Amino acid sequence: MNRREALWSLGALAAGTTTVLAGKSSAAELSGFPAQTAQSADHLTTPVRRGGAMQVLTNETDRKTVTAVFDRLIPADDNGPSASDAGCVDFLDAQLAGDYGSGKALYLQGPLRPENEEMLMGSPQFLTSPRERYETGLKALEAYAQANDNAAFHALSPDRIDEILSGLEAGEIDLGDDVNGQAFFELMLQNAREGYLADPIYGGNKDMAGWKMIGFPGARYDYRPYIDRHNEDLGLTTVSLIPSN
Amino acid sequence: MTIERPKADVVIVGLGWAGSVMAEELTRAGLNVVAIERGAWRDTSTDFPPAVDPDELKWHTRRSMLQPMSVETTTFRNNSGQTAAPVRNWNAYQFGWNVGGAGTHWAGMSWRFTPWDFQVATQTAERYGSAKLESLRAEGLHLQDWGVTYEDMEPYYDRFERIAGTSGKAGNIKGQKFEGGNVFEGPRSREYPTPALKDSAWMAKYRETVNGMGYHPFTIPAGNLSQAYVNPLGVTMGPCTYCGFCDFHGCGNFSKSSPQACILPVLMRRPNFTVLTETEVLHGVKHEDGKTLKGVNFVTREGEEGFQEADIVVFTAYQMDNVRLMLLSQVGTQYDPETQTGTIGRNYNYQTCASVSGFFPGAKMNPFVGAGALGVQIDDFNGDNFDHTGLNFIGGAGIMGYSTDGRPIAKMNGLRPGSKRWGSEWKEAYARDYQEAGNIFVQGTSQSTRDAYLSLDPTYKDRHGQPLLRTTFDWNRNDRDMAAYMTAKAKEIMIEAGAEGISTDNQAAESWNPYKQHSSHTIGGAVMGADRSTSALNPYLQSWDCHNLFVVGASAFPNNGGYNPTVTVGALAVRAAQAIHEKYVNNPAPLVEG
């Protein structure tokens, strides 16, 4: 190989080539700075409308079951509204309807060796998506209530639901062969609290109640005026990415 | 093969930090460079503006900027007696998946390693005697020098810092120590490009506490710029706004050192540079004689396969993928822990970490005021900065009080011990503790061992049908003892600070698994060195087995310092790039006899 005699001797590429990338996603050859880029489609969040038609939680019993669970995980009290009043069920439905629900990012190829994987990873692993896990899990919770209490899960008393949730959390309640009760509890707990604390654009955290509860001022851009003000209540107005509905 | 592309002087695999640095050097030297990047084009103004960036759910919780496991994951086991399992869900690893790589979503902690980190074998023997070195090696530790010293690396560190605009305060310039900087650092040729960031409330508390204990606190050098800056390439950056949405997020402010902010604006304008986006390199292709590569095979997002011919091939993918690409390209020999032969996959190591949290009644820490690399650290116990005589381990850790973010989902379990995670009790606890928490992170060294290595998995495949990379790793005795010692030191600081509800999490106290860790720093597997029997690459990061292949990344570290790896990766990239255009192109042959 010989060192090039002169810079830019190639001639194959004209400077200033314009490449158009308009939010599409496909392999591209970029020569020159892309001059007509647009925001990548998946960077722009579509706001979730609260109280609209469900996309995934279309079964009424399932919806009532998950609402009953969420409202015990995050009940209404002096620190803010309940999970469902804050939109966390709307949040969950939208999440399950999208890439998170379908497990798009997960590695779901077999073989699954459940005991070996749980031993190595410290928690049970699944080949099913979050959406599938809710479908089987919510039905298992309803079946458990019917079998043990002769009642619908959502009709149980708050204390009884707490008892069941505590049992699931501790791994002491068997929901059958298809559902790992403890792992399903963790999934619901994670999603309920995500909804309560994510930007309202995702359907939960209505009126930014979750953020106000802890004193997080939200989607702000510039704290330079505040970095030197230590141990003060800064009195900042809470803001979200867009005003919520 | 459907796509035959024109031959390039150099093909670069992966356009993250290492690839961007490499491409900038080589195109400036007049070489025709084609980079191939698996991820998509992403840029500051279009993709990370302030109306998109401060979104914890999208960027941090759902990790939308990271490479999904469905694209490629690794398999994992603690020891060779086990059957590895695939890492199916989000975990410790944070691989990039866009032009800019992990340099787009990183936090920005911008360290140089200590002089000791580059010479653990030589300096351990010199200071503690060869018997100490031999006893550690007898335990299975693969202690070896890098083939470069800190002094060798200093100019390249300096160059990368100037490109990145790193903020910080020097503690050692040409041997002169400066109070307020890191007095333990190796000698620097000059001050940092931009001044240090400011202290948060917690950092001020931490700084005051460790000062009172006789330690030497300093502000962590950061790829979050404290003021506007123009780098040597002529690119202008803006001041960090302490927005608190930094690691896992892009930066809409041109304030975070990243390929997008620092290099791509210049690189993309060069007519001798081309990048193929959403195009994945499958493996290198050897010439008939097997001594060099003639190019790489790739597949586009649409599934079209192709070949890129080049005189020089540079792997600048993430650490794991660099090793995997070498194995898939059949360059060098797979390391075998039984026979101690082969070098590819050898010297896999990690980052030995612990954390301590405490709570300060009535405090208003305002944790949402943050930056990815915002923190105060002491290096009094890092590397070999303290006398290990009488201790049964080598190495150490940086101990930092940090203020990276106040992201509410991520912090929702950061509560006083004994707090419930749900119900009104959780709400009450979180409302109380969010503003009162202080966190210390212990980021420790990691030594390689005989039993920790990377190889191709016999069972699991990626979406293209190629084997996944398999990690065999667990903490070694030396690093466990080091971590226990450092965790105790960090806890002493938290007690001295007057915190209540103190809890510790020493990650090395239990077997390693990818879902439990707090560090993404996965290191080694294709390491540099002066001895070809124990390293895959010579000190210029040139393959011993294939002289037109250079492999740049944290994959090259034979051991890990008690620091984030990025700046050392950047410095090695500058060094390798200069070796290519100053030496190799004029005489394409091994740069080192081995």
mmCIF file with all atom_site columns, C-alpha atoms in Angstrom, chain A residues 1 3-4 7-8 10 13 21 25-34 37-40 42-43 45 72-75 77 79-81 91 95 100 104-113 116-117 119-122 125-127 162 165-166 169 185-186 189-191 193-194 196-198 202 211 213-224 227-228 230-234 236 241, chain B residues 5 9 27-30 32 41-43 46-52 54-55 57-59 61-62 68-70 73 76-77 82-83 85-86 88-90 198-201 239-243 245 253 265 268 270-272 274-279 300-302 311 363-364 366 368-369 406 408-409 412-413 421-424 426-428 430-431 434 459-461 468 513-515 581 585:
data_model
loop_
_atom_site.group_PDB
_atom_site.id
_atom_site.type_symbol
_atom_site.label_atom_id
_atom_site.label_alt_id
_atom_site.label_comp_id
_atom_site.label_asym_id
_atom_site.label_entity_id
_atom_site.label_seq_id
_atom_site.pdbx_PDB_ins_code
_atom_site.Cartn_x
_atom_site.Cartn_y
_atom_site.Cartn_z
_atom_site.occupancy
_atom_site.B_iso_or_equiv
_atom_site.pdbx_formal_charge
_atom_site.auth_seq_id
_atom_site.auth_comp_id
_atom_site.auth_asym_id
_atom_site.auth_atom_id
_atom_site.pdbx_PDB_model_num
ATOM 1   C CA . MET A 1 1   ? 0.000   0.000   0.000  1.00 0.00 ? 1   MET A CA 1
ATOM 2   C CA . ARG A 1 3   ? 0.442   6.503   1.288  1.00 0.00 ? 3   ARG A CA 1
ATOM 3   C CA . ARG A 1 4   ? -1.876  8.852   -0.574 1.00 0.00 ? 4   ARG A CA 1
ATOM 4   C CA . LEU A 1 7   ? -5.369  14.804  0.732  1.00 0.00 ? 7   LEU A CA 1
ATOM 5   C CA . TRP A 1 8   ? -8.806  14.305  -0.776 1.00 0.00 ? 8   TRP A CA 1
ATOM 6   C CA . LEU A 1 10  ? -10.109 10.176  -4.155 1.00 0.00 ? 10  LEU A CA 1
ATOM 7   C CA . LEU A 1 13  ? -17.028 11.420  -3.358 1.00 0.00 ? 13  LEU A CA 1
ATOM 8   C CA . LEU A 1 21  ? -32.850 11.090  6.412  1.00 0.00 ? 21  LEU A CA 1
ATOM 9   C CA . SER A 1 25  ? -35.022 3.664   9.536  1.00 0.00 ? 25  SER A CA 1
ATOM 10  C CA . SER A 1 26  ? -33.003 1.781   6.999  1.00 0.00 ? 26  SER A CA 1
ATOM 11  C CA . ALA A 1 27  ? -29.426 1.165   6.083  1.00 0.00 ? 27  ALA A CA 1
ATOM 12  C CA . ALA A 1 28  ? -27.889 4.285   4.598  1.00 0.00 ? 28  ALA A CA 1
ATOM 13  C CA . GLU A 1 29  ? -24.617 5.386   3.067  1.00 0.00 ? 29  GLU A CA 1
ATOM 14  C CA . LEU A 1 30  ? -23.744 8.806   4.425  1.00 0.00 ? 30  LEU A CA 1
ATOM 15  C CA . SER A 1 31  ? -21.107 10.852  2.667  1.00 0.00 ? 31  SER A CA 1
ATOM 16  C CA . GLY A 1 32  ? -21.043 14.445  3.759  1.00 0.00 ? 32  GLY A CA 1
ATOM 17  C CA . PHE A 1 33  ? -23.004 15.825  6.659  1.00 0.00 ? 33  PHE A CA 1
ATOM 18  C CA . PRO A 1 34  ? -26.688 14.805  6.418  1.00 0.00 ? 34  PRO A CA 1
ATOM 19  C CA . THR A 1 37  ? -32.281 15.174  8.800  1.00 0.00 ? 37  THR A CA 1
ATOM 20  C CA . ALA A 1 38  ? -35.527 14.952  10.685 1.00 0.00 ? 38  ALA A CA 1
ATOM 21  C CA . GLN A 1 39  ? -36.119 13.707  14.170 1.00 0.00 ? 39  GLN A CA 1
ATOM 22  C CA . SER A 1 40  ? -36.096 9.938   14.320 1.00 0.00 ? 40  SER A CA 1
ATOM 23  C CA . ASP A 1 42  ? -39.056 6.693   17.672 1.00 0.00 ? 42  ASP A CA 1
ATOM 24  C CA . HIS A 1 43  ? -37.648 9.652   19.587 1.00 0.00 ? 43  HIS A CA 1
ATOM 25  C CA . THR A 1 45  ? -43.401 10.162  22.159 1.00 0.00 ? 45  THR A CA 1
ATOM 26  C CA . ARG A 1 72  ? -53.211 -1.310  46.810 1.00 0.00 ? 72  ARG A CA 1
ATOM 27  C CA . LEU A 1 73  ? -49.641 -0.896  45.571 1.00 0.00 ? 73  LEU A CA 1
ATOM 28  C CA . ILE A 1 74  ? -50.250 2.858   45.411 1.00 0.00 ? 74  ILE A CA 1
ATOM 29  C CA . PRO A 1 75  ? -53.358 3.792   47.403 1.00 0.00 ? 75  PRO A CA 1
ATOM 30  C CA . ASP A 1 77  ? -53.724 9.017   50.785 1.00 0.00 ? 77  ASP A CA 1
ATOM 31  C CA . ASN A 1 79  ? -49.305 11.847  49.727 1.00 0.00 ? 79  ASN A CA 1
ATOM 32  C CA . GLY A 1 80  ? -51.344 11.784  46.539 1.00 0.00 ? 80  GLY A CA 1
ATOM 33  C CA . PRO A 1 81  ? -53.979 9.998   44.476 1.00 0.00 ? 81  PRO A CA 1
ATOM 34  C CA . PHE A 1 91  ? -50.133 3.923   31.359 1.00 0.00 ? 91  PHE A CA 1
ATOM 35  C CA . GLN A 1 95  ? -46.986 0.268   27.553 1.00 0.00 ? 95  GLN A CA 1
ATOM 36  C CA . TYR A 1 100 ? -42.261 -2.853  25.859 1.00 0.00 ? 100 TYR A CA 1
ATOM 37  C CA . LYS A 1 104 ? -39.184 -6.251  21.381 1.00 0.00 ? 104 LYS A CA 1
ATOM 38  C CA . ALA A 1 105 ? -35.855 -5.641  23.130 1.00 0.00 ? 105 ALA A CA 1
ATOM 39  C CA . LEU A 1 106 ? -35.673 -8.996  24.887 1.00 0.00 ? 106 LEU A CA 1
ATOM 40  C CA . TYR A 1 107 ? -33.728 -12.066 23.830 1.00 0.00 ? 107 TYR A CA 1
ATOM 41  C CA . LEU A 1 108 ? -36.493 -14.664 23.662 1.00 0.00 ? 108 LEU A CA 1
ATOM 42  C CA . GLN A 1 109 ? -34.759 -17.506 21.838 1.00 0.00 ? 109 GLN A CA 1
ATOM 43  C CA . GLY A 1 110 ? -34.689 -20.937 23.403 1.00 0.00 ? 110 GLY A CA 1
ATOM 44  C CA . PRO A 1 111 ? -33.752 -23.213 24.855 1.00 0.00 ? 111 PRO A CA 1
ATOM 45  C CA . LEU A 1 112 ? -34.942 -21.920 28.220 1.00 0.00 ? 112 LEU A CA 1
ATOM 46  C CA . ARG A 1 113 ? -33.489 -23.960 31.057 1.00 0.00 ? 113 ARG A CA 1
ATOM 47  C CA . ASN A 1 116 ? -30.214 -23.140 35.477 1.00 0.00 ? 116 ASN A CA 1
ATOM 48  C CA . GLU A 1 117 ? -31.135 -19.641 34.312 1.00 0.00 ? 117 GLU A CA 1
ATOM 49  C CA . MET A 1 119 ? -29.604 -19.969 39.470 1.00 0.00 ? 119 MET A CA 1
ATOM 50  C CA . LEU A 1 120 ? -27.180 -18.025 37.259 1.00 0.00 ? 120 LEU A CA 1
ATOM 51  C CA . MET A 1 121 ? -29.216 -14.848 36.899 1.00 0.00 ? 121 MET A CA 1
ATOM 52  C CA . GLY A 1 122 ? -30.595 -14.647 40.424 1.00 0.00 ? 122 GLY A CA 1
ATOM 53  C CA . GLN A 1 125 ? -36.153 -15.820 33.235 1.00 0.00 ? 125 GLN A CA 1
ATOM 54  C CA . PHE A 1 126 ? -38.948 -15.981 30.658 1.00 0.00 ? 126 PHE A CA 1
ATOM 55  C CA . LEU A 1 127 ? -39.537 -16.549 26.967 1.00 0.00 ? 127 LEU A CA 1
ATOM 56  C CA . ASP A 1 162 ? -52.755 -6.697  50.768 1.00 0.00 ? 162 ASP A CA 1
ATOM 57  C CA . LEU A 1 165 ? -49.857 -9.216  47.527 1.00 0.00 ? 165 LEU A CA 1
ATOM 58  C CA . SER A 1 166 ? -47.641 -9.782  50.570 1.00 0.00 ? 166 SER A CA 1
ATOM 59  C CA . GLU A 1 169 ? -44.022 -10.767 47.225 1.00 0.00 ? 169 GLU A CA 1
ATOM 60  C CA . PHE A 1 185 ? -45.812 -9.278  41.639 1.00 0.00 ? 185 PHE A CA 1
ATOM 61  C CA . GLU A 1 186 ? -42.462 -7.629  40.846 1.00 0.00 ? 186 GLU A CA 1
ATOM 62  C CA . LEU A 1 189 ? -45.004 -3.289  41.232 1.00 0.00 ? 189 LEU A CA 1
ATOM 63  C CA . GLN A 1 190 ? -42.441 -2.030  38.738 1.00 0.00 ? 190 GLN A CA 1
ATOM 64  C CA . ASN A 1 191 ? -45.063 -0.938  36.203 1.00 0.00 ? 191 ASN A CA 1
ATOM 65  C CA . ARG A 1 193 ? -44.601 2.808   40.135 1.00 0.00 ? 193 ARG A CA 1
ATOM 66  C CA . GLU A 1 194 ? -43.234 3.570   36.650 1.00 0.00 ? 194 GLU A CA 1
ATOM 67  C CA . TYR A 1 196 ? -46.809 7.009   38.889 1.00 0.00 ? 196 TYR A CA 1
ATOM 68  C CA . LEU A 1 197 ? -43.363 8.513   38.358 1.00 0.00 ? 197 LEU A CA 1
ATOM 69  C CA . ALA A 1 198 ? -42.903 8.711   34.566 1.00 0.00 ? 198 ALA A CA 1
ATOM 70  C CA . TYR A 1 202 ? -47.162 8.364   29.121 1.00 0.00 ? 202 TYR A CA 1
ATOM 71  C CA . TRP A 1 211 ? -43.374 14.075  41.198 1.00 0.00 ? 211 TRP A CA 1
ATOM 72  C CA . MET A 1 213 ? -45.085 13.743  46.237 1.00 0.00 ? 213 MET A CA 1
ATOM 73  C CA . ILE A 1 214 ? -41.289 13.568  46.337 1.00 0.00 ? 214 ILE A CA 1
ATOM 74  C CA . GLY A 1 215 ? -40.349 17.076  45.218 1.00 0.00 ? 215 GLY A CA 1
ATOM 75  C CA . PHE A 1 216 ? -39.017 16.328  41.752 1.00 0.00 ? 216 PHE A CA 1
ATOM 76  C CA . PRO A 1 217 ? -39.523 19.358  39.486 1.00 0.00 ? 217 PRO A CA 1
ATOM 77  C CA . GLY A 1 218 ? -39.763 17.307  36.292 1.00 0.00 ? 218 GLY A CA 1
ATOM 78  C CA . ALA A 1 219 ? -38.525 17.763  32.762 1.00 0.00 ? 219 ALA A CA 1
ATOM 79  C CA . ARG A 1 220 ? -36.360 20.800  33.321 1.00 0.00 ? 220 ARG A CA 1
ATOM 80  C CA . TYR A 1 221 ? -33.422 21.918  31.273 1.00 0.00 ? 221 TYR A CA 1
ATOM 81  C CA . ASP A 1 222 ? -31.242 24.329  33.211 1.00 0.00 ? 222 ASP A CA 1
ATOM 82  C CA . TYR A 1 223 ? -30.270 24.249  36.877 1.00 0.00 ? 223 TYR A CA 1
ATOM 83  C CA . ARG A 1 224 ? -27.252 26.531  36.564 1.00 0.00 ? 224 ARG A CA 1
ATOM 84  C CA . ILE A 1 227 ? -26.308 24.532  41.633 1.00 0.00 ? 227 ILE A CA 1
ATOM 85  C CA . ASP A 1 228 ? -24.829 26.838  44.282 1.00 0.00 ? 228 ASP A CA 1
ATOM 86  C CA . HIS A 1 230 ? -27.555 24.159  48.800 1.00 0.00 ? 230 HIS A CA 1
ATOM 87  C CA . ASN A 1 231 ? -30.137 22.749  51.186 1.00 0.00 ? 231 ASN A CA 1
ATOM 88  C CA . GLU A 1 232 ? -32.871 25.104  50.044 1.00 0.00 ? 232 GLU A CA 1
ATOM 89  C CA . ASP A 1 233 ? -36.388 24.368  48.989 1.00 0.00 ? 233 ASP A CA 1
ATOM 90  C CA . LEU A 1 234 ? -35.992 25.857  45.531 1.00 0.00 ? 234 LEU A CA 1
ATOM 91  C CA . LEU A 1 236 ? -39.557 25.197  41.429 1.00 0.00 ? 236 LEU A CA 1
ATOM 92  C CA . LEU A 1 241 ? -42.624 17.349  28.489 1.00 0.00 ? 241 LEU A CA 1
ATOM 93  C CA . ARG B 2 5   ? -18.342 -1.791  -2.506 1.00 0.00 ? 5   ARG B CA 1
ATOM 94  C CA . ASP B 2 9   ? -7.847  2.209   2.578  1.00 0.00 ? 9   ASP B CA 1
ATOM 95  C CA . THR B 2 27  ? -8.983  10.916  7.226  1.00 0.00 ? 27  THR B CA 1
ATOM 96  C CA . ARG B 2 28  ? -6.936  13.946  8.280  1.00 0.00 ? 28  ARG B CA 1
ATOM 97  C CA . ALA B 2 29  ? -3.863  11.985  7.217  1.00 0.00 ? 29  ALA B CA 1
ATOM 98  C CA . GLY B 2 30  ? -5.423  11.544  3.784  1.00 0.00 ? 30  GLY B CA 1
ATOM 99  C CA . ASN B 2 32  ? -9.943  6.907   2.508  1.00 0.00 ? 32  ASN B CA 1
ATOM 100 C CA . TRP B 2 41  ? -27.614 8.051   12.485 1.00 0.00 ? 41  TRP B CA 1
ATOM 101 C CA . ARG B 2 42  ? -28.421 10.114  15.572 1.00 0.00 ? 42  ARG B CA 1
ATOM 102 C CA . ASP B 2 43  ? -27.604 13.765  16.082 1.00 0.00 ? 43  ASP B CA 1
ATOM 103 C CA . THR B 2 46  ? -32.737 16.434  15.831 1.00 0.00 ? 46  THR B CA 1
ATOM 104 C CA . ASP B 2 47  ? -32.736 13.533  18.238 1.00 0.00 ? 47  ASP B CA 1
ATOM 105 C CA . PHE B 2 48  ? -31.909 14.825  21.711 1.00 0.00 ? 48  PHE B CA 1
ATOM 106 C CA . PRO B 2 49  ? -33.341 18.344  21.952 1.00 0.00 ? 49  PRO B CA 1
ATOM 107 C CA . PRO B 2 50  ? -34.389 19.632  25.403 1.00 0.00 ? 50  PRO B CA 1
ATOM 108 C CA . ALA B 2 51  ? -38.008 18.751  24.599 1.00 0.00 ? 51  ALA B CA 1
ATOM 109 C CA . VAL B 2 52  ? -37.085 15.076  24.134 1.00 0.00 ? 52  VAL B CA 1
ATOM 110 C CA . PRO B 2 54  ? -35.519 14.826  29.965 1.00 0.00 ? 54  PRO B CA 1
ATOM 111 C CA . ASP B 2 55  ? -37.572 11.637  29.725 1.00 0.00 ? 55  ASP B CA 1
ATOM 112 C CA . LEU B 2 57  ? -38.987 6.339   31.128 1.00 0.00 ? 57  LEU B CA 1
ATOM 113 C CA . LYS B 2 58  ? -37.855 6.345   27.514 1.00 0.00 ? 58  LYS B CA 1
ATOM 114 C CA . TRP B 2 59  ? -34.130 6.732   27.943 1.00 0.00 ? 59  TRP B CA 1
ATOM 115 C CA . THR B 2 61  ? -36.023 2.833   32.289 1.00 0.00 ? 61  THR B CA 1
ATOM 116 C CA . ARG B 2 62  ? -36.658 1.471   28.769 1.00 0.00 ? 62  ARG B CA 1
ATOM 117 C CA . PRO B 2 68  ? -31.463 -4.432  22.561 1.00 0.00 ? 68  PRO B CA 1
ATOM 118 C CA . MET B 2 69  ? -30.712 -7.990  23.579 1.00 0.00 ? 69  MET B CA 1
ATOM 119 C CA . SER B 2 70  ? -32.807 -9.172  20.626 1.00 0.00 ? 70  SER B CA 1
ATOM 120 C CA . THR B 2 73  ? -26.743 -10.406 23.729 1.00 0.00 ? 73  THR B CA 1
ATOM 121 C CA . PHE B 2 76  ? -23.103 -15.939 31.041 1.00 0.00 ? 76  PHE B CA 1
ATOM 122 C CA . ARG B 2 77  ? -21.884 -18.404 33.658 1.00 0.00 ? 77  ARG B CA 1
ATOM 123 C CA . GLN B 2 82  ? -21.732 -24.563 34.421 1.00 0.00 ? 82  GLN B CA 1
ATOM 124 C CA . THR B 2 83  ? -23.872 -24.270 31.301 1.00 0.00 ? 83  THR B CA 1
ATOM 125 C CA . ALA B 2 85  ? -27.478 -18.951 29.866 1.00 0.00 ? 85  ALA B CA 1
ATOM 126 C CA . PRO B 2 86  ? -28.361 -15.997 27.663 1.00 0.00 ? 86  PRO B CA 1
ATOM 127 C CA . ARG B 2 88  ? -32.346 -11.986 28.086 1.00 0.00 ? 88  ARG B CA 1
ATOM 128 C CA . ASN B 2 89  ? -33.348 -8.691  29.686 1.00 0.00 ? 89  ASN B CA 1
ATOM 129 C CA . TRP B 2 90  ? -31.797 -5.291  30.382 1.00 0.00 ? 90  TRP B CA 1
ATOM 130 C CA . LYS B 2 198 ? -19.514 22.996  40.775 1.00 0.00 ? 198 LYS B CA 1
ATOM 131 C CA . ASP B 2 199 ? -20.503 21.131  43.932 1.00 0.00 ? 199 ASP B CA 1
ATOM 132 C CA . SER B 2 200 ? -24.020 19.986  44.667 1.00 0.00 ? 200 SER B CA 1
ATOM 133 C CA . ALA B 2 201 ? -25.207 20.052  48.280 1.00 0.00 ? 201 ALA B CA 1
ATOM 134 C CA . PRO B 2 239 ? -21.833 24.650  29.095 1.00 0.00 ? 239 PRO B CA 1
ATOM 135 C CA . CYS B 2 240 ? -23.520 21.851  31.024 1.00 0.00 ? 240 CYS B CA 1
ATOM 136 C CA . THR B 2 241 ? -26.840 22.936  32.545 1.00 0.00 ? 241 THR B CA 1
ATOM 137 C CA . TYR B 2 242 ? -26.847 20.293  35.319 1.00 0.00 ? 242 TYR B CA 1
ATOM 138 C CA . CYS B 2 243 ? -30.153 19.004  33.918 1.00 0.00 ? 243 CYS B CA 1
ATOM 139 C CA . PHE B 2 245 ? -30.669 13.593  32.438 1.00 0.00 ? 245 PHE B CA 1
ATOM 140 C CA . ASN B 2 253 ? -27.010 20.950  24.738 1.00 0.00 ? 253 ASN B CA 1
ATOM 141 C CA . PRO B 2 265 ? -19.395 17.658  12.744 1.00 0.00 ? 265 PRO B CA 1
ATOM 142 C CA . MET B 2 268 ? -18.776 13.990  8.284  1.00 0.00 ? 268 MET B CA 1
ATOM 143 C CA . ARG B 2 270 ? -14.517 15.183  4.961  1.00 0.00 ? 270 ARG B CA 1
ATOM 144 C CA . PRO B 2 271 ? -14.868 13.861  1.421  1.00 0.00 ? 271 PRO B CA 1
ATOM 145 C CA . ASN B 2 272 ? -12.702 10.843  2.198  1.00 0.00 ? 272 ASN B CA 1
ATOM 146 C CA . THR B 2 274 ? -18.190 7.496   4.476  1.00 0.00 ? 274 THR B CA 1
ATOM 147 C CA . VAL B 2 275 ? -20.322 5.766   7.071  1.00 0.00 ? 275 VAL B CA 1
ATOM 148 C CA . LEU B 2 276 ? -22.714 2.930   6.372  1.00 0.00 ? 276 LEU B CA 1
ATOM 149 C CA . THR B 2 277 ? -25.457 3.091   9.007  1.00 0.00 ? 277 THR B CA 1
ATOM 150 C CA . GLU B 2 278 ? -27.767 0.312   10.172 1.00 0.00 ? 278 GLU B CA 1
ATOM 151 C CA . THR B 2 279 ? -25.286 -2.052  8.635  1.00 0.00 ? 279 THR B CA 1
ATOM 152 C CA . THR B 2 300 ? -27.780 -4.283  6.037  1.00 0.00 ? 300 THR B CA 1
ATOM 153 C CA . ARG B 2 301 ? -30.940 -3.671  8.019  1.00 0.00 ? 301 ARG B CA 1
ATOM 154 C CA . GLU B 2 302 ? -32.885 -4.872  4.991  1.00 0.00 ? 302 GLU B CA 1
ATOM 155 C CA . ASP B 2 311 ? -6.128  -2.560  3.169  1.00 0.00 ? 311 ASP B CA 1
ATOM 156 C CA . ALA B 2 363 ? -31.712 17.973  54.192 1.00 0.00 ? 363 ALA B CA 1
ATOM 157 C CA . LYS B 2 364 ? -32.689 19.323  50.783 1.00 0.00 ? 364 LYS B CA 1
ATOM 158 C CA . ASN B 2 366 ? -32.098 18.571  45.405 1.00 0.00 ? 366 ASN B CA 1
ATOM 159 C CA . PHE B 2 368 ? -32.359 16.483  40.332 1.00 0.00 ? 368 PHE B CA 1
ATOM 160 C CA . VAL B 2 369 ? -29.558 19.038  39.965 1.00 0.00 ? 369 VAL B CA 1
ATOM 161 C CA . GLY B 2 406 ? -32.621 12.576  40.681 1.00 0.00 ? 406 GLY B CA 1
ATOM 162 C CA . PRO B 2 408 ? -37.671 9.328   40.269 1.00 0.00 ? 408 PRO B CA 1
ATOM 163 C CA . ILE B 2 409 ? -38.190 5.812   38.897 1.00 0.00 ? 409 ILE B CA 1
ATOM 164 C CA . MET B 2 412 ? -37.828 4.704   44.077 1.00 0.00 ? 412 MET B CA 1
ATOM 165 C CA . ASN B 2 413 ? -36.150 2.034   46.194 1.00 0.00 ? 413 ASN B CA 1
ATOM 166 C CA . ARG B 2 421 ? -41.746 -0.819  48.570 1.00 0.00 ? 421 ARG B CA 1
ATOM 167 C CA . TRP B 2 422 ? -45.504 -0.380  48.158 1.00 0.00 ? 422 TRP B CA 1
ATOM 168 C CA . GLY B 2 423 ? -48.638 0.949   49.799 1.00 0.00 ? 423 GLY B CA 1
ATOM 169 C CA . SER B 2 424 ? -48.979 4.156   51.760 1.00 0.00 ? 424 SER B CA 1
ATOM 170 C CA . TRP B 2 426 ? -43.790 3.384   50.482 1.00 0.00 ? 426 TRP B CA 1
ATOM 171 C CA . LYS B 2 427 ? -45.296 6.731   49.508 1.00 0.00 ? 427 LYS B CA 1
ATOM 172 C CA . GLU B 2 428 ? -44.555 8.155   52.938 1.00 0.00 ? 428 GLU B CA 1
ATOM 173 C CA . TYR B 2 430 ? -40.275 8.113   49.370 1.00 0.00 ? 430 TYR B CA 1
ATOM 174 C CA . ALA B 2 431 ? -41.764 11.536  50.139 1.00 0.00 ? 431 ALA B CA 1
ATOM 175 C CA . TYR B 2 434 ? -35.969 11.557  48.137 1.00 0.00 ? 434 TYR B CA 1
ATOM 176 C CA . THR B 2 459 ? -25.832 -23.151 21.814 1.00 0.00 ? 459 THR B CA 1
ATOM 177 C CA . TYR B 2 460 ? -27.187 -19.633 21.472 1.00 0.00 ? 460 TYR B CA 1
ATOM 178 C CA . LYS B 2 461 ? -27.132 -17.576 18.284 1.00 0.00 ? 461 LYS B CA 1
ATOM 179 C CA . LEU B 2 468 ? -23.236 -15.295 20.862 1.00 0.00 ? 468 LEU B CA 1
ATOM 180 C CA . ASN B 2 513 ? -24.564 -11.886 37.895 1.00 0.00 ? 513 ASN B CA 1
ATOM 181 C CA . PRO B 2 514 ? -25.479 -9.395  35.187 1.00 0.00 ? 514 PRO B CA 1
ATOM 182 C CA . TYR B 2 515 ? -28.743 -8.255  36.773 1.00 0.00 ? 515 TYR B CA 1
ATOM 183 C CA . HIS B 2 581 ? -0.781  6.559   9.476  1.00 0.00 ? 581 HIS B CA 1
ATOM 184 C CA . VAL B 2 585 ? 0.914   2.572   5.839  1.00 0.00 ? 585 VAL B CA 1
#
